[in-house]
mmCIF file of C-alpha atoms in Angstrom:
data_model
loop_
_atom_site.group_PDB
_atom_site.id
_atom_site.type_symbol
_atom_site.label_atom_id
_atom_site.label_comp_id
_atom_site.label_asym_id
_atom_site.label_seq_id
_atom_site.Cartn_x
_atom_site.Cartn_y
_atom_site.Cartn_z
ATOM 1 C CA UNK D 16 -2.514 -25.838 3.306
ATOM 2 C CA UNK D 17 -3.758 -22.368 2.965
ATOM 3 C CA UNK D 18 -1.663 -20.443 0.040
ATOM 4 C CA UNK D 19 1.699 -19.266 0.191
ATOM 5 C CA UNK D 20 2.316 -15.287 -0.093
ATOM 6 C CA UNK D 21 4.861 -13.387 -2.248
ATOM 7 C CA UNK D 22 7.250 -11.906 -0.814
ATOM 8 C CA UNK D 23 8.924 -8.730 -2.921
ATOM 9 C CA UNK D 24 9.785 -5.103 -2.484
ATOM 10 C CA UNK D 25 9.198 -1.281 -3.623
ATOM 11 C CA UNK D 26 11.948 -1.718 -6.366
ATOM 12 C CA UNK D 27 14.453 0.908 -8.199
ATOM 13 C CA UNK D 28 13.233 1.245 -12.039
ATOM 14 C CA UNK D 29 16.450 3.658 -12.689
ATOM 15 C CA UNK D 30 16.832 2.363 -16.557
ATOM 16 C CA UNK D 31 12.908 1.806 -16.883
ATOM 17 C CA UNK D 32 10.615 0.183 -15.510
ATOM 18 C CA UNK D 33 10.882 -3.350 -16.667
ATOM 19 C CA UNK D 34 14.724 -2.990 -17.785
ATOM 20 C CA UNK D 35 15.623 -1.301 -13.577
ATOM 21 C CA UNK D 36 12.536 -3.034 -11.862
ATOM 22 C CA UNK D 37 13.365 -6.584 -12.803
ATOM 23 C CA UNK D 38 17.199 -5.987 -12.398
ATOM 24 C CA UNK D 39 16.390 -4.821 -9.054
ATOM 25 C CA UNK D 40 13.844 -7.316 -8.109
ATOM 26 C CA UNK D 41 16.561 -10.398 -9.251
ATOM 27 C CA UNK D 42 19.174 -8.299 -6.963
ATOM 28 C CA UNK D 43 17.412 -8.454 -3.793
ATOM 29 C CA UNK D 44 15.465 -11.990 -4.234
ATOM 30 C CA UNK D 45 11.654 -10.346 -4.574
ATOM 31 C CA UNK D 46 8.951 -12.795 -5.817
ATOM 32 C CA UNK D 47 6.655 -9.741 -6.494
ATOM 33 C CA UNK D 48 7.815 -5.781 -6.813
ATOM 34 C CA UNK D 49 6.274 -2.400 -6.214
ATOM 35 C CA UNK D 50 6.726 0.747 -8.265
ATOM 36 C CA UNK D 51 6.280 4.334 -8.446
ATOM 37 C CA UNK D 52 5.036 5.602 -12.014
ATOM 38 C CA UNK D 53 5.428 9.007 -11.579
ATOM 39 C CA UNK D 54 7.810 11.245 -9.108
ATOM 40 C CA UNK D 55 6.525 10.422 -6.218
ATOM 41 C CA UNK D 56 6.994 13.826 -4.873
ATOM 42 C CA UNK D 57 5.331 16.066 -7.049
ATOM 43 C CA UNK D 58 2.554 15.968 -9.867
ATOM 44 C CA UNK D 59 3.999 15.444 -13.192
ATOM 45 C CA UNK D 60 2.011 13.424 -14.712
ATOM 46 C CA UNK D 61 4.936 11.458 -16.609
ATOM 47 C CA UNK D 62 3.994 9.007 -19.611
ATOM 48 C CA UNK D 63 5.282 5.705 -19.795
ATOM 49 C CA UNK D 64 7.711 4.075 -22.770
ATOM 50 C CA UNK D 65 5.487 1.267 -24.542
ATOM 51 C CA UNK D 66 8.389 -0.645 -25.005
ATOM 52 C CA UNK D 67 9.161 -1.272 -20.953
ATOM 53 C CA UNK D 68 5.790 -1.180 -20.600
ATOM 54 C CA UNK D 69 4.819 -4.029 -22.387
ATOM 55 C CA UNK D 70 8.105 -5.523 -21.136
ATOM 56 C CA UNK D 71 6.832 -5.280 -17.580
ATOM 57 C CA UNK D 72 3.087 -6.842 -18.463
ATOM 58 C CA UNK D 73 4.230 -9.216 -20.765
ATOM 59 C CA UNK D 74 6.667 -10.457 -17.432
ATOM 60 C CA UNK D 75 4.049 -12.044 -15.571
ATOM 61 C CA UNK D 76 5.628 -10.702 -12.316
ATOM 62 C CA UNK D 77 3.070 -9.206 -9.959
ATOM 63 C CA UNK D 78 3.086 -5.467 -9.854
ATOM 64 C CA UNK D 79 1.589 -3.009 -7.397
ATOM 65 C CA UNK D 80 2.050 1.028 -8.277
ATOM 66 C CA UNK D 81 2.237 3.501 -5.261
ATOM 67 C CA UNK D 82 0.781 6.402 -5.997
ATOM 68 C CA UNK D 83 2.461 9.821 -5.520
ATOM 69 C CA UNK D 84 2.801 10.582 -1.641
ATOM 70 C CA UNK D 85 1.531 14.478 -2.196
ATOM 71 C CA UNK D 86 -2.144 12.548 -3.119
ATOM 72 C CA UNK D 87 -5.095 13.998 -0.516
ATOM 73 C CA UNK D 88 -8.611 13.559 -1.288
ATOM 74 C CA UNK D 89 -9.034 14.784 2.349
ATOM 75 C CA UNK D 90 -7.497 18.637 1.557
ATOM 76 C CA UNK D 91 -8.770 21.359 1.668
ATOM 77 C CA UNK D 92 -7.200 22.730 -1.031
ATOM 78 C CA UNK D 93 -8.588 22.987 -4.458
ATOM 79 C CA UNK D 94 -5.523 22.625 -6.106
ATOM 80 C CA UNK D 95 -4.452 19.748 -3.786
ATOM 81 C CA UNK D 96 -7.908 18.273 -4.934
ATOM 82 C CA UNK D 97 -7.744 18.485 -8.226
ATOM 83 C CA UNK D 98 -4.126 17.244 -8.409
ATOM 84 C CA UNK D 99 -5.076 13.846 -6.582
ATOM 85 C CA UNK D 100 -7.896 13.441 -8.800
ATOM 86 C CA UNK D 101 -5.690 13.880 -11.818
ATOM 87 C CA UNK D 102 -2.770 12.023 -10.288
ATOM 88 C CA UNK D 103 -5.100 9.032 -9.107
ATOM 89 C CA UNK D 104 -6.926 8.759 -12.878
ATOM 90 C CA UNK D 105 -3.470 8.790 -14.639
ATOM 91 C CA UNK D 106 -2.151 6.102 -12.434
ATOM 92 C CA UNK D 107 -4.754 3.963 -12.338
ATOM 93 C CA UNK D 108 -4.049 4.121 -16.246
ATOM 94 C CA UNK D 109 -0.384 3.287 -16.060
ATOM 95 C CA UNK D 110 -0.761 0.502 -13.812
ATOM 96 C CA UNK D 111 -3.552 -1.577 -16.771
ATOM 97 C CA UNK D 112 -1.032 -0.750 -19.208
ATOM 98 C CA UNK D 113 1.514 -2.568 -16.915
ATOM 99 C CA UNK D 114 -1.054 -5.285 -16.279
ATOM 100 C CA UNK D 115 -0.375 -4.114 -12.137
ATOM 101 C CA UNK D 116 -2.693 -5.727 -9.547
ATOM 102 C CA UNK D 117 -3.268 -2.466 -7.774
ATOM 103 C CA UNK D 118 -2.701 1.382 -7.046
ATOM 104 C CA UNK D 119 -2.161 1.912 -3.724
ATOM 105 C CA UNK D 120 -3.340 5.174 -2.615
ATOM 106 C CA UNK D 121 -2.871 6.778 0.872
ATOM 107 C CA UNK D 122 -5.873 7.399 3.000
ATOM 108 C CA UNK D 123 -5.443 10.925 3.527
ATOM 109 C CA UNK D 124 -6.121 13.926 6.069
ATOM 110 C CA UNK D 125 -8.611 16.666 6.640
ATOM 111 C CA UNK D 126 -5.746 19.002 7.373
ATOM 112 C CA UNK D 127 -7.829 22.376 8.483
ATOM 113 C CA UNK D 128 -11.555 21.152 7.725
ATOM 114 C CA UNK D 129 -14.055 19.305 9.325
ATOM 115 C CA UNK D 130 -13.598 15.085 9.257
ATOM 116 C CA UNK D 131 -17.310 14.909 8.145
ATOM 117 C CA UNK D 132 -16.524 17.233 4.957
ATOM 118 C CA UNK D 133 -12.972 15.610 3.868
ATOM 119 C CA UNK D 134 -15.292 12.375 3.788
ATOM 120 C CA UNK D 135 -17.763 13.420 1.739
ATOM 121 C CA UNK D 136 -14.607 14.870 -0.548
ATOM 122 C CA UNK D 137 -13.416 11.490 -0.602
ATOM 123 C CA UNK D 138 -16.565 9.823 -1.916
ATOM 124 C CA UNK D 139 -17.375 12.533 -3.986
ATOM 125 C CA UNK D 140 -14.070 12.614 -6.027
ATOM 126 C CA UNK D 141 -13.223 8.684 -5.362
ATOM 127 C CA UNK D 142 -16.836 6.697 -6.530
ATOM 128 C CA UNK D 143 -16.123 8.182 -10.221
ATOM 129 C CA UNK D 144 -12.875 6.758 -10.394
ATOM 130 C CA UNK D 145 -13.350 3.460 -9.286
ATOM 131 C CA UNK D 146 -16.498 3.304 -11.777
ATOM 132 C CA UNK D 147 -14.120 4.195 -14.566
ATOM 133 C CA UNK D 148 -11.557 1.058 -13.735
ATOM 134 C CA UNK D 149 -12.243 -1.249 -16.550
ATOM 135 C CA UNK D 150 -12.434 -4.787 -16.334
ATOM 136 C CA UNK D 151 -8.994 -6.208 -15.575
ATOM 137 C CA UNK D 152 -7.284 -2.806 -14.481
ATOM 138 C CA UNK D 153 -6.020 -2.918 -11.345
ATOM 139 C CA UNK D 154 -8.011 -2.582 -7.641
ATOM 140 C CA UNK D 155 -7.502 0.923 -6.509
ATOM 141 C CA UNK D 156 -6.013 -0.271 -2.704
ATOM 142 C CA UNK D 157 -6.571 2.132 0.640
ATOM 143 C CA UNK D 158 -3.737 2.386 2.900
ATOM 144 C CA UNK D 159 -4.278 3.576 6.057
ATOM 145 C CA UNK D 160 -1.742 5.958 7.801
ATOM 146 C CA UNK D 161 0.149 5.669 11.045
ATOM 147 C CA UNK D 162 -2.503 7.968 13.066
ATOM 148 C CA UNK D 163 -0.805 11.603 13.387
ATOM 149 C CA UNK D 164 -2.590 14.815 12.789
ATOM 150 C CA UNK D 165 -6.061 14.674 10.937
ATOM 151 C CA UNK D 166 -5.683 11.641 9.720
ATOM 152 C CA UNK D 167 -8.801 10.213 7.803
ATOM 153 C CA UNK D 168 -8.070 6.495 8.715
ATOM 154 C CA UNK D 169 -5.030 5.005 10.578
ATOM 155 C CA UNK D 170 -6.673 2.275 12.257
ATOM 156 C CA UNK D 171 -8.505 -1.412 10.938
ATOM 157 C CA UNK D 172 -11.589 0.165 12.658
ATOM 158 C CA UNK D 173 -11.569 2.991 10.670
ATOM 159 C CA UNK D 174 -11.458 1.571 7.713
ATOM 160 C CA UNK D 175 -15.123 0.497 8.059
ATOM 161 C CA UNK D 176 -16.927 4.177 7.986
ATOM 162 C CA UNK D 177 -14.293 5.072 4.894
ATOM 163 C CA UNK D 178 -15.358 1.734 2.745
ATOM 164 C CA UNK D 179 -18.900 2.722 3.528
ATOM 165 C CA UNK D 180 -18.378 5.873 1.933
ATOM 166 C CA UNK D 181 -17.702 4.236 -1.140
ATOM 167 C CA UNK D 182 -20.459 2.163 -1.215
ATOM 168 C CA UNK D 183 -17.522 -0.736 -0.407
ATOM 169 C CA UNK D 184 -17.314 -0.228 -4.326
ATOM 170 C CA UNK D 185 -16.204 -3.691 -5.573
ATOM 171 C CA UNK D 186 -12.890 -2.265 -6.928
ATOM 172 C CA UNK D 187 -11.484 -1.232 -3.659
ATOM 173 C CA UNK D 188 -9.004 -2.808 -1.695
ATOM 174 C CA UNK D 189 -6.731 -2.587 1.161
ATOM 175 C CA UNK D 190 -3.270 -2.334 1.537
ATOM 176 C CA UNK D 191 -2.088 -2.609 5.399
ATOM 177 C CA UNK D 192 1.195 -1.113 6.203
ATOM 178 C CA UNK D 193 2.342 -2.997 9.209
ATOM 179 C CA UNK D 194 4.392 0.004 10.874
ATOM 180 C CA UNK D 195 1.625 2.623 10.355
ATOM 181 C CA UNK D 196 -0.849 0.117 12.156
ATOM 182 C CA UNK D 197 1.598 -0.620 14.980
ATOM 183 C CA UNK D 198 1.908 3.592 15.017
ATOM 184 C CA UNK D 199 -1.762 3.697 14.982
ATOM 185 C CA UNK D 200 -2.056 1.518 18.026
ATOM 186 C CA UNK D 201 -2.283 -1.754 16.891
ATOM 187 C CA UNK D 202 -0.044 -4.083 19.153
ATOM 188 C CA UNK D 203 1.303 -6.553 16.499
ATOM 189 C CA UNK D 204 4.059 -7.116 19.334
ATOM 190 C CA UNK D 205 2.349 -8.233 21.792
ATOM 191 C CA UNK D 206 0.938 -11.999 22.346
ATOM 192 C CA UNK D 207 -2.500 -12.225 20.296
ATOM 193 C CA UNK D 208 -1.447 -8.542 18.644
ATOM 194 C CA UNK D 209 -0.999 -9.624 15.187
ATOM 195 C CA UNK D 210 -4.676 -12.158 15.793
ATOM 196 C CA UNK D 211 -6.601 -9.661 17.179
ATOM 197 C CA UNK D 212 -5.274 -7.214 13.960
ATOM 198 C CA UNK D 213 -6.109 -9.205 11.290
ATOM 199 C CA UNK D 214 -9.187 -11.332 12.677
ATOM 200 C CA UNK D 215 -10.512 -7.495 13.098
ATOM 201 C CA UNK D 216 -9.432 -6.284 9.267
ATOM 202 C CA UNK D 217 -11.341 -9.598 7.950
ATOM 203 C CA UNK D 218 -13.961 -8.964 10.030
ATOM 204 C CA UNK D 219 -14.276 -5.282 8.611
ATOM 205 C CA UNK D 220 -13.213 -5.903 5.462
ATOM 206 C CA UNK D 221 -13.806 -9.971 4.530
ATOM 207 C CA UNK D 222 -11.931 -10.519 1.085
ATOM 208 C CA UNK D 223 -10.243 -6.663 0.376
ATOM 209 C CA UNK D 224 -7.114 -7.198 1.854
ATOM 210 C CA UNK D 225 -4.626 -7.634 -1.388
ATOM 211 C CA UNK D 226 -1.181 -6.290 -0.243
ATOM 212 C CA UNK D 227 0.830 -6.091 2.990
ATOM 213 C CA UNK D 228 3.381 -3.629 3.533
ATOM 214 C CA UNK D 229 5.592 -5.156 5.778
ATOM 215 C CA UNK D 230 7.789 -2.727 7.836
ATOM 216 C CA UNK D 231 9.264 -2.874 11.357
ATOM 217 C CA UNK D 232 8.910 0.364 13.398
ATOM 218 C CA UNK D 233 11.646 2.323 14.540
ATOM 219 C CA UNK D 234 8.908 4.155 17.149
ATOM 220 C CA UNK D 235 6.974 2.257 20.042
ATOM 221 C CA UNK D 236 3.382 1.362 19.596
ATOM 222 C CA UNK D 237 0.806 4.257 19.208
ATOM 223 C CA UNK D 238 3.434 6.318 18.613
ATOM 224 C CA UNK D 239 1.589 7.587 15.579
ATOM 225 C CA UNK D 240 5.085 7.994 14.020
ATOM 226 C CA UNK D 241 6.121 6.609 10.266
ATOM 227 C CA UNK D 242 9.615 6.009 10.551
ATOM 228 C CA UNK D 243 10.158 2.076 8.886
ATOM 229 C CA UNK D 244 12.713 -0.178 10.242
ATOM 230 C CA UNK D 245 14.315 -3.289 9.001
ATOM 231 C CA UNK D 246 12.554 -6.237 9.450
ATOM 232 C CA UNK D 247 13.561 -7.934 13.045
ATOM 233 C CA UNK D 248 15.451 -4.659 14.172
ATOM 234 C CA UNK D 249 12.826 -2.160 15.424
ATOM 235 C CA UNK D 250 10.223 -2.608 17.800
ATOM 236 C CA UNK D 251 7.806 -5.007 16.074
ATOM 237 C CA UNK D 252 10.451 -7.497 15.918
ATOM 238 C CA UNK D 253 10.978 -10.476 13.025
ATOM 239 C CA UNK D 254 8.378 -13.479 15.182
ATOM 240 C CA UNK D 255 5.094 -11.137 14.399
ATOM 241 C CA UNK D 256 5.774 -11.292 10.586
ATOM 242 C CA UNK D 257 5.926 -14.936 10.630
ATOM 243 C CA UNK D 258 2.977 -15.161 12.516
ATOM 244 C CA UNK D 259 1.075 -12.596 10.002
ATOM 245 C CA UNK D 260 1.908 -14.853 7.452
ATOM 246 C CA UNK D 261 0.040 -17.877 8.993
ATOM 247 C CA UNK D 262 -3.243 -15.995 9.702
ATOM 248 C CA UNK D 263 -6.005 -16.828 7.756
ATOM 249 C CA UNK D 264 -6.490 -13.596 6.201
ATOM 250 C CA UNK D 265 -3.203 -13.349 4.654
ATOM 251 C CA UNK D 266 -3.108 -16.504 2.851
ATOM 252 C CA UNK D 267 -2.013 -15.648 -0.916
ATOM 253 C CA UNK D 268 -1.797 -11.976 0.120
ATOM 254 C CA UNK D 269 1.453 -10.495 -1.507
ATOM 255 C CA UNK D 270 3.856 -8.969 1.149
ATOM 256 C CA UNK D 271 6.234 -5.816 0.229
ATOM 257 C CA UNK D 272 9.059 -4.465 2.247
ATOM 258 C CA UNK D 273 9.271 -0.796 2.289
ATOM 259 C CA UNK D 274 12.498 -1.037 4.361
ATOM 260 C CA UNK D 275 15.640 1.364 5.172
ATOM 261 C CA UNK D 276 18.924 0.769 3.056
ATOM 262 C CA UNK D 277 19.908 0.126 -0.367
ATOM 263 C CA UNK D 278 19.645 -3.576 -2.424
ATOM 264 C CA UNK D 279 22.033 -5.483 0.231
ATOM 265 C CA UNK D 280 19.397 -4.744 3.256
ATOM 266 C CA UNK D 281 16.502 -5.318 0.993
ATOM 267 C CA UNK D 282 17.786 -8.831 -0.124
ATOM 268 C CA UNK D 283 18.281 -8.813 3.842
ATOM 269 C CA UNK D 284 14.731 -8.630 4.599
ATOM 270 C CA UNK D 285 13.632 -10.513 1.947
ATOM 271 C CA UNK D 286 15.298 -13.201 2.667
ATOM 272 C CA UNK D 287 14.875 -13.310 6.474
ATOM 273 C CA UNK D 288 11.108 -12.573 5.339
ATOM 274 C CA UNK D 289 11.350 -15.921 3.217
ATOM 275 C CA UNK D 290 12.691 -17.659 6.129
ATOM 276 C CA UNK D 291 9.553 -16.962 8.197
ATOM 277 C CA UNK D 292 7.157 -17.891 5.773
ATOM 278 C CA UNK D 293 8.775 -21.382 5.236
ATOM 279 C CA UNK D 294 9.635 -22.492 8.328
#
């Protein structure tokens, strides 16, 4: 039997991060959490406290870090640039000195300027920092996005020019967010949807796959909209999840809700997510 995946959240660390996070995680049943390091909002670059640090690592739970959502190595900004470079490098930091899995960073946007020259911003200002992970820091994880605008990669398809831009460096990873690929145009509702997906991300990507997000869709497929639902109540629906978690390509592959609602809902989807997986 192929092996089972954790199923956790994006968790609260109000109180710190292993004092909040783990209260959190107990609250709503996760087997694995998620957490931001910094605002994710803006650019401080905040430090961590060594004490919840070492807390957290010490824990054994599995930990993921989302990077700031303001990160673009896509922009055409120089300041925008620079920021995401600096924001990337400092989190890749904070997530070894949490002993985190990965650093899942959004795939970005050319905004204004020309796909071809975003890319070669990407690799530029990416290839460094993946050379600099040391040995046991965490993968540095690509998420693609939900398709709207100039989006650099939205869907599994894409994904194969952007790894090639970095080489496929052997620290990068993928993180699929199930409502930006159904946004993208990815039919994980319809019969053979969530197959076709995933036999397609293996196939493009054998072996990099190392988180799910798992999030229903509040929008209709291709909608190129990122509005997350509760698991079972948009337009995905619960029966794709559990067959997700059967596929091949998932097996041992964490899976994190990034749902609506506070810690009731989350232990909601959790637990309904739990259900799936062992029945």
């Amino acid at each position: 039997m192929s092996a089972k995946s954790l199923i956790g959240g994006h968790v609260s660390v109000a109180g710190g991060l292993a004092t909040g996070g783990l209260k959190y995680m107990a609250e709503i049943g996760a087997e694995m959490i998620q957490v931001f390091v910094t605002n994710p909002r803006g650019w401080a670059l905040t430090e961590g406290r060594p004490d919840e640090d070492a807390k957290l690592a010490e824990s054994g739970v599995e930990t993921f870090v989302h990077t700031t959502y303001l990160v673009n190595f896509g922009s055409p900004s120089p300041e925008t640039l620079a920021n995401s470079i600096a924001t990337v490098r400092h989190t890749l930091r904070r997530g070894a000195e949490i002993a985190a899995k990965g650093v899942v960073v959004h795939t970005g946007s050319a905004v204004t300027q020309p796909h071809d020259d975003a890319m070669r911003q990407v690799r530029e200002n990416l290839l460094p920092l993946l050379d600099e992970i040391p040995e046991g820091g965490p993968d540095l994880l690509l998420e693609p996005m939900a398709g709207q605008g100039a989006m650099l990669c939205a869907t599994v398809q894409d994904l194969e020019p952007y790894l090639a831009a970095l080489d496929r460096h052997p620290r990068v990873g993928v993180c699929l967010d199930t409502c930006h690929a159904f946004a993208a145009g990815h039919d994980l509702a319809a019969a053979g949807g969530v197959k076709e997906t995933f036999d397609a991300l293996h196939a493009i990507a054998p072996g990099r796959l190392k988180l799910i997000h798992a999030n229903d869709s509040k929008d209709v497929c291709g909608a190129k909209k990122d509005r997350h639902e509760n698991i079972g109540a948009g337009h995905i629906g619960a029966e794709p999840f559990a067959e997700l978690m059967r596929h091949p390509a998932v097996a041992g592959v964490p899976i994190c809700i990034e749902t609506p609602g506070k810690a009731p809902k989350h232990a909601e989807d959790i637990a309904l997510l739990k259900k799936l997986r062992d029945t």
